[in-house]
mmCIF file of C-alpha atoms in Angstrom:
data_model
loop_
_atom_site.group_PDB
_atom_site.id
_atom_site.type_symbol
_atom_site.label_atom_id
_atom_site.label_comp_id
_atom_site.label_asym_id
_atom_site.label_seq_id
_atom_site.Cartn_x
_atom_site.Cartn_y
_atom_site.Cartn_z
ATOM 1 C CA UNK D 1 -14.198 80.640 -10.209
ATOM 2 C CA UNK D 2 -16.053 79.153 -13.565
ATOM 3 C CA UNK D 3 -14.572 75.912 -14.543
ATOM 4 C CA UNK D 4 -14.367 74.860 -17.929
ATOM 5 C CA UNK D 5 -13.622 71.045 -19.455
ATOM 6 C CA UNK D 6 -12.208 70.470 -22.749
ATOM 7 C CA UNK D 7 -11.497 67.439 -24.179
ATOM 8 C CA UNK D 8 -10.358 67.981 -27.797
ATOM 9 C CA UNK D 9 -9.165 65.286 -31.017
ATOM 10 C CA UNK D 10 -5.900 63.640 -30.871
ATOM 11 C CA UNK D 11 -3.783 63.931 -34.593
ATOM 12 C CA UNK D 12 -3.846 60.515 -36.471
ATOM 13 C CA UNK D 13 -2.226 61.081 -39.830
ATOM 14 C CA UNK D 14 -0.714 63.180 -41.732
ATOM 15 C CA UNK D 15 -1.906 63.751 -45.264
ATOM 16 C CA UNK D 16 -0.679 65.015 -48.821
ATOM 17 C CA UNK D 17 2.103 66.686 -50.014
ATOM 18 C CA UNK D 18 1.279 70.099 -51.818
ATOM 19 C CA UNK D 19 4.314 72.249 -53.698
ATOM 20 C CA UNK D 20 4.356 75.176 -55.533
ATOM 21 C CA UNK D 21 7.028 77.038 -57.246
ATOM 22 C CA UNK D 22 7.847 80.520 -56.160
ATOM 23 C CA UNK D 23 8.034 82.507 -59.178
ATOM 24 C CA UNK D 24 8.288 86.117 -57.963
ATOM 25 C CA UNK D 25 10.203 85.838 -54.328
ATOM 26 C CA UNK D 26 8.514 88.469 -51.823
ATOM 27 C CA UNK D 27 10.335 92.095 -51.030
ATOM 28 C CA UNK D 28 9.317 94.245 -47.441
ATOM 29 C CA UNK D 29 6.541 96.113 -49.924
ATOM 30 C CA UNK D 30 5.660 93.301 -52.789
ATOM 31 C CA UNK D 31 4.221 89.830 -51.812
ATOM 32 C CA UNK D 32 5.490 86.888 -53.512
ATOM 33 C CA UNK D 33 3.221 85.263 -56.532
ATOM 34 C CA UNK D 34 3.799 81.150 -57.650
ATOM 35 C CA UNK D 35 3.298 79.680 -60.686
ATOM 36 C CA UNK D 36 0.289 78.389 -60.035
ATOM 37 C CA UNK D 37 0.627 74.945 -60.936
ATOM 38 C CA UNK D 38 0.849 73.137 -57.564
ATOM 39 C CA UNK D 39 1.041 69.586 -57.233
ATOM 40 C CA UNK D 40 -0.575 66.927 -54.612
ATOM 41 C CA UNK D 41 1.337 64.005 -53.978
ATOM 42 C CA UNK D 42 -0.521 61.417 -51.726
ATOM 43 C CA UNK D 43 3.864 59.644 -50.613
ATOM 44 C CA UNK D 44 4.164 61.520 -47.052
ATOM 45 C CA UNK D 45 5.439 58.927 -44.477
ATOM 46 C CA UNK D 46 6.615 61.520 -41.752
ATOM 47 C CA UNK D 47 7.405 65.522 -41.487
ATOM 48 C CA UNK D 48 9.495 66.924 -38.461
ATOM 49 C CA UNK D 49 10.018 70.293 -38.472
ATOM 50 C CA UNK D 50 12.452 72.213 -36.050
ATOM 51 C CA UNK D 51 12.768 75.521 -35.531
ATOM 52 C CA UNK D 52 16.102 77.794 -35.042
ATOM 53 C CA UNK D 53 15.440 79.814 -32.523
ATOM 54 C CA UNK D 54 17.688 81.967 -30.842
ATOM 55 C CA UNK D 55 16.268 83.238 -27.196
ATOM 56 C CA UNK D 56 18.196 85.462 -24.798
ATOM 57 C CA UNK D 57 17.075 87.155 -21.361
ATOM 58 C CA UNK D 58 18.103 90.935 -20.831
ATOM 59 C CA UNK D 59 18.093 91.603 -17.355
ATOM 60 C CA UNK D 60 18.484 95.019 -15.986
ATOM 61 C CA UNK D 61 18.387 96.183 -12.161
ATOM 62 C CA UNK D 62 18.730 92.907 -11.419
ATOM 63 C CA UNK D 63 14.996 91.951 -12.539
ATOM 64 C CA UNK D 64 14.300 90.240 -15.864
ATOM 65 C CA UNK D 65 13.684 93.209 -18.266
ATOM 66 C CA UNK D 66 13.001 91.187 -21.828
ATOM 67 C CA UNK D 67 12.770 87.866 -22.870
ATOM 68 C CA UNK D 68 13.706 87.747 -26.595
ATOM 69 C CA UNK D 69 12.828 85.174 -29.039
ATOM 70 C CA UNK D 70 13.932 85.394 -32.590
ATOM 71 C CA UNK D 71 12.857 82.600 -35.442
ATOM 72 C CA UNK D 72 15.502 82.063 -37.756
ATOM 73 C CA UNK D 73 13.894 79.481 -39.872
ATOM 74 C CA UNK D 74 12.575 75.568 -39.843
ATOM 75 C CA UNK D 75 14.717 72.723 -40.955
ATOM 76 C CA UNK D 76 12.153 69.758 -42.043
ATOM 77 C CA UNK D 77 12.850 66.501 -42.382
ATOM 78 C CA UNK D 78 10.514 64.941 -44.767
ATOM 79 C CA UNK D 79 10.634 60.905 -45.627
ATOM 80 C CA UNK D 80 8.656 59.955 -48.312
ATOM 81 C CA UNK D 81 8.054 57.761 -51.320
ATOM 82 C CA UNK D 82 8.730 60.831 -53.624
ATOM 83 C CA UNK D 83 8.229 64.208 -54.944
ATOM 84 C CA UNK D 84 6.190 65.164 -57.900
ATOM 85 C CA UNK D 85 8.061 64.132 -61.253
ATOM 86 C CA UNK D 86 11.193 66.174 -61.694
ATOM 87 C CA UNK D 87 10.523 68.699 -58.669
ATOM 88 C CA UNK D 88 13.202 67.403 -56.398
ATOM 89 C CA UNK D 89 15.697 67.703 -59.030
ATOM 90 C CA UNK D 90 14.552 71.099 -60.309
ATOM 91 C CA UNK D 91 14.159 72.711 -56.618
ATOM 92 C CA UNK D 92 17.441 71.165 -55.375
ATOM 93 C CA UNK D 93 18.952 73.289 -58.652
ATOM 94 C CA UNK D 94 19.833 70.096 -60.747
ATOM 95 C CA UNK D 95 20.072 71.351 -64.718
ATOM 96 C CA UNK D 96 18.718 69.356 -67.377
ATOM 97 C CA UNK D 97 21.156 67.939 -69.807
ATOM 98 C CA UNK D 98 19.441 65.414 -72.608
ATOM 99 C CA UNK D 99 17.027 63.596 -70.766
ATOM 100 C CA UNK D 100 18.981 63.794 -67.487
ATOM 101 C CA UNK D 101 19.529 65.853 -64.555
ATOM 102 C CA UNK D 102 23.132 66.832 -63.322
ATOM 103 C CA UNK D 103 23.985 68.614 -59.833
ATOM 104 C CA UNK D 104 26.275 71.481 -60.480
ATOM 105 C CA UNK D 105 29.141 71.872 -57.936
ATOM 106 C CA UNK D 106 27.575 75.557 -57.248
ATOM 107 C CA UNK D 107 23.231 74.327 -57.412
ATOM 108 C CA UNK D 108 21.299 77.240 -57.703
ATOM 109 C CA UNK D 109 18.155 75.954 -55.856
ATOM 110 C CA UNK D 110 14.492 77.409 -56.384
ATOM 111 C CA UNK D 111 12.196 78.232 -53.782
ATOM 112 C CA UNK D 112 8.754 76.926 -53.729
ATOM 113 C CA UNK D 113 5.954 76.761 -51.026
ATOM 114 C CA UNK D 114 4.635 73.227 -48.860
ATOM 115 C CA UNK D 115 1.777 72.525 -47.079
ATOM 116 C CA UNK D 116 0.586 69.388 -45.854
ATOM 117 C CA UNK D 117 -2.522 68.664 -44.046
ATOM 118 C CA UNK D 118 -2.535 66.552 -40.967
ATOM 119 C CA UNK D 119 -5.885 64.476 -39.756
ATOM 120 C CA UNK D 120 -7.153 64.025 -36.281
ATOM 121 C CA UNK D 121 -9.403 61.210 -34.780
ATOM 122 C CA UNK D 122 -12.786 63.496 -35.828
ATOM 123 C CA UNK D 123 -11.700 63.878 -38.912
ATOM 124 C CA UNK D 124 -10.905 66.754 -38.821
ATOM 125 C CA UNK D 125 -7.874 68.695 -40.337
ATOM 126 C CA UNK D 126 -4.919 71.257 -39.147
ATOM 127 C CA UNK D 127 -3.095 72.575 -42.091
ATOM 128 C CA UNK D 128 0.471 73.391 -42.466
ATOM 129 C CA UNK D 129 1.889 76.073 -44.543
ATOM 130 C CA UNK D 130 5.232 76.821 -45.527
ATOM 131 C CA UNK D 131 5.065 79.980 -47.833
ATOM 132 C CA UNK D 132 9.297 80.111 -48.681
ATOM 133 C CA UNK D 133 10.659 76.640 -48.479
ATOM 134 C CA UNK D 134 13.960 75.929 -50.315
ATOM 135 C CA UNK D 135 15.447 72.301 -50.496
ATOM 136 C CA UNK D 136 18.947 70.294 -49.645
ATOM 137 C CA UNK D 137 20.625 68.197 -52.923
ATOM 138 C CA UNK D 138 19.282 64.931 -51.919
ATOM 139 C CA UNK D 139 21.218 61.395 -51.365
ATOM 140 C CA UNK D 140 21.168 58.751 -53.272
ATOM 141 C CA UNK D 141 20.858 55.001 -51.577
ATOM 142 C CA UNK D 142 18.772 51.684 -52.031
ATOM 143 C CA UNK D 143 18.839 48.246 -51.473
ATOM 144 C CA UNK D 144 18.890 45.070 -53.004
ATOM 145 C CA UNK D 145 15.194 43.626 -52.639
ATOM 146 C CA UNK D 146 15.491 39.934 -51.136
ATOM 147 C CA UNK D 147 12.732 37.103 -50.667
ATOM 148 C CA UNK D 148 9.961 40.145 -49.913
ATOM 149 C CA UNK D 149 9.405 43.342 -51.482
ATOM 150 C CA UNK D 150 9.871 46.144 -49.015
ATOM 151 C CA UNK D 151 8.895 49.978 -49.579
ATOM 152 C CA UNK D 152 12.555 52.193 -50.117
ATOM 153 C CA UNK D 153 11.380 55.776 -48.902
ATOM 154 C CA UNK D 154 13.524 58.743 -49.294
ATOM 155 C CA UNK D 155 14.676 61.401 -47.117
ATOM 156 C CA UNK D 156 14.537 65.234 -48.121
ATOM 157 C CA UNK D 157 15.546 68.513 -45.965
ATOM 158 C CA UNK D 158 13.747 70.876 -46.695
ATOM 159 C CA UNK D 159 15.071 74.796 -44.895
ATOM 160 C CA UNK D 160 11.827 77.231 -44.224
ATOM 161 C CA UNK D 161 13.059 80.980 -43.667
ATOM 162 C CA UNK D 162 10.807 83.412 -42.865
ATOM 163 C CA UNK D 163 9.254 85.839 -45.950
ATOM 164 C CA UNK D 164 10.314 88.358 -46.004
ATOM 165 C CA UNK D 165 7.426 90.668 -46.923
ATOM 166 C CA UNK D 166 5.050 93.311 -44.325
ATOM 167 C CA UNK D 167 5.849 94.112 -40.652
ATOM 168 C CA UNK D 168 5.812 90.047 -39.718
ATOM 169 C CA UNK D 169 8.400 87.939 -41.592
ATOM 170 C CA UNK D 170 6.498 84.169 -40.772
ATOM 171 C CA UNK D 171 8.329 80.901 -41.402
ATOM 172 C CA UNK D 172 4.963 79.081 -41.064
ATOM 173 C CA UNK D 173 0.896 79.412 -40.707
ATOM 174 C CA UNK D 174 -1.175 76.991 -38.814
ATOM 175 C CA UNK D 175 -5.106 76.593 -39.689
ATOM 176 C CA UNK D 176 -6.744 74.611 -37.069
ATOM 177 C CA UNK D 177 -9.760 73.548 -39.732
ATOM 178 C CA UNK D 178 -11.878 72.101 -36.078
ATOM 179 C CA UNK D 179 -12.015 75.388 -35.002
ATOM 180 C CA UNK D 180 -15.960 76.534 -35.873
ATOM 181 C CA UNK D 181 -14.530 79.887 -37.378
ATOM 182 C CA UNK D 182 -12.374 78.067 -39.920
ATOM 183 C CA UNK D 183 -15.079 75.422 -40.645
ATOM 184 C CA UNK D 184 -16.632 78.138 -43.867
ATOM 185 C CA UNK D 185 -12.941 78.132 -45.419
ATOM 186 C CA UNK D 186 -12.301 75.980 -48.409
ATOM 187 C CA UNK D 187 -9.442 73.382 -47.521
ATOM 188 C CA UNK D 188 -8.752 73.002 -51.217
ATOM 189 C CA UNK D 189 -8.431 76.702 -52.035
ATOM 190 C CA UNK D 190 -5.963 76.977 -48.709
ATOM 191 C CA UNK D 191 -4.170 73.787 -49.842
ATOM 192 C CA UNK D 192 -3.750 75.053 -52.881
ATOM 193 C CA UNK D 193 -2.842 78.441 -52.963
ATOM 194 C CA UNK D 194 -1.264 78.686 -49.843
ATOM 195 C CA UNK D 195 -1.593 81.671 -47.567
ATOM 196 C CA UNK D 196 1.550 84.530 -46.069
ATOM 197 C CA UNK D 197 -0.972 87.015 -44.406
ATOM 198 C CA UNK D 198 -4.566 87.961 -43.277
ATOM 199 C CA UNK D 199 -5.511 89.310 -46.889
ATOM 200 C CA UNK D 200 -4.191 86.569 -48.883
ATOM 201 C CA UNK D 201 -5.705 84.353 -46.253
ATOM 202 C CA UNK D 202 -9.524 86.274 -46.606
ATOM 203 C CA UNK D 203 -8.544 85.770 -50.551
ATOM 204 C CA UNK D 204 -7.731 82.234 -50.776
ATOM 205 C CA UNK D 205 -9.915 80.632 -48.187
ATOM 206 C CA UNK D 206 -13.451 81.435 -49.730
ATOM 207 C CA UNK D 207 -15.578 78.856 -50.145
#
């Protein structure tokens, strides 16, 4: 029996936030297109995503038949310093009135796509993509600073749901950028422009 040893990087950090507006939301037959003007904010503290996932075991003559899984969508708990200027309150479906935003009782909120990058001790990186990412109305709290300034981060939940768009409806993509394969694909261009498939990933991740 061949043995093999792997020893591989541990993760470190986490990097950026990039966001993107969804302009044109995806269909079974029609992919989804964004605006095209994403934005990099260097204010991640920490990003938890869990998943909704409904399993159930079908058992017939008395032996397990099936094992089902079904991925509803990711809830993400992001803390940060902020978002890009007036994204929070345009995503979370705030309206602009003067040179304010209001929350309507009924927000209507706008979808937009994340990805973050996360570091490891080589230096390497493992990207995260979110293609359909809507967010929660956001609370509002802070604190009085005393003797010594202390950073006041904020917390936004953020709900991933699949796209709906091909044969595979994916809440989120993974690149593994330490893997030698992935080491000819432009981080920038997948940071960037995001990716929902194997053709938009080929498009995208060209050097």
């Amino acid at each position: 029996m061949a043995k093999t040893y792997e020893k591989r990087a541990l993760m470190t950090g986490a990097g950026s936030i990039y966001v993107d507006f969804m302009e044109t939301e995806a269909t079974k037959d029609t992919p989804p297109t964004y605006a095209g003007a994403v934005v990099e904010t260097p204010s991640l503290n920490t990003l938890d995503a869990t998943f909704d996932i409904a399993e159930t075991q079908v058992y017939l003559s008395n032996i397990l038949h099936d094992d089902l899984t079904s991925v509803r969508s990711a809830t993400i708990s992001l803390e940060a310093g902020y978002l890009p200027r007036d994204f929070a309150e345009e995503a979370q479906g705030k309206v602009p009135i003067g040179g304010s935003w209001a929350l309507p009782t009924n927000p209507k909120k706008k979808p937009f796509r994340l990805a973050v990058p996360f570091t490891d001790s080589n230096g390497d990186e493992y990207i995260v993509n979110f293609p359909n990412c809507t967010l929660s109305p956001t609370d509002i709290s802070g604190q009085t600073q005393g003797e010594e300034a202390t950073e006041q981060l904020k917390s936004f939940n953020i709900m991933a749901r699949p796209l709906p768009y091909g044969e595979d409806n994916f809440v989120v993509l993974t690149l593994d950028m330490a893997v030698e394969e992935n080491k000819t694909l432009d981080r920038d261009h997948l940071l960037e422009n995001g990716w929902y498939d194997e053709a938009s990933l080929t498009a995208v991740g060209g050097a």
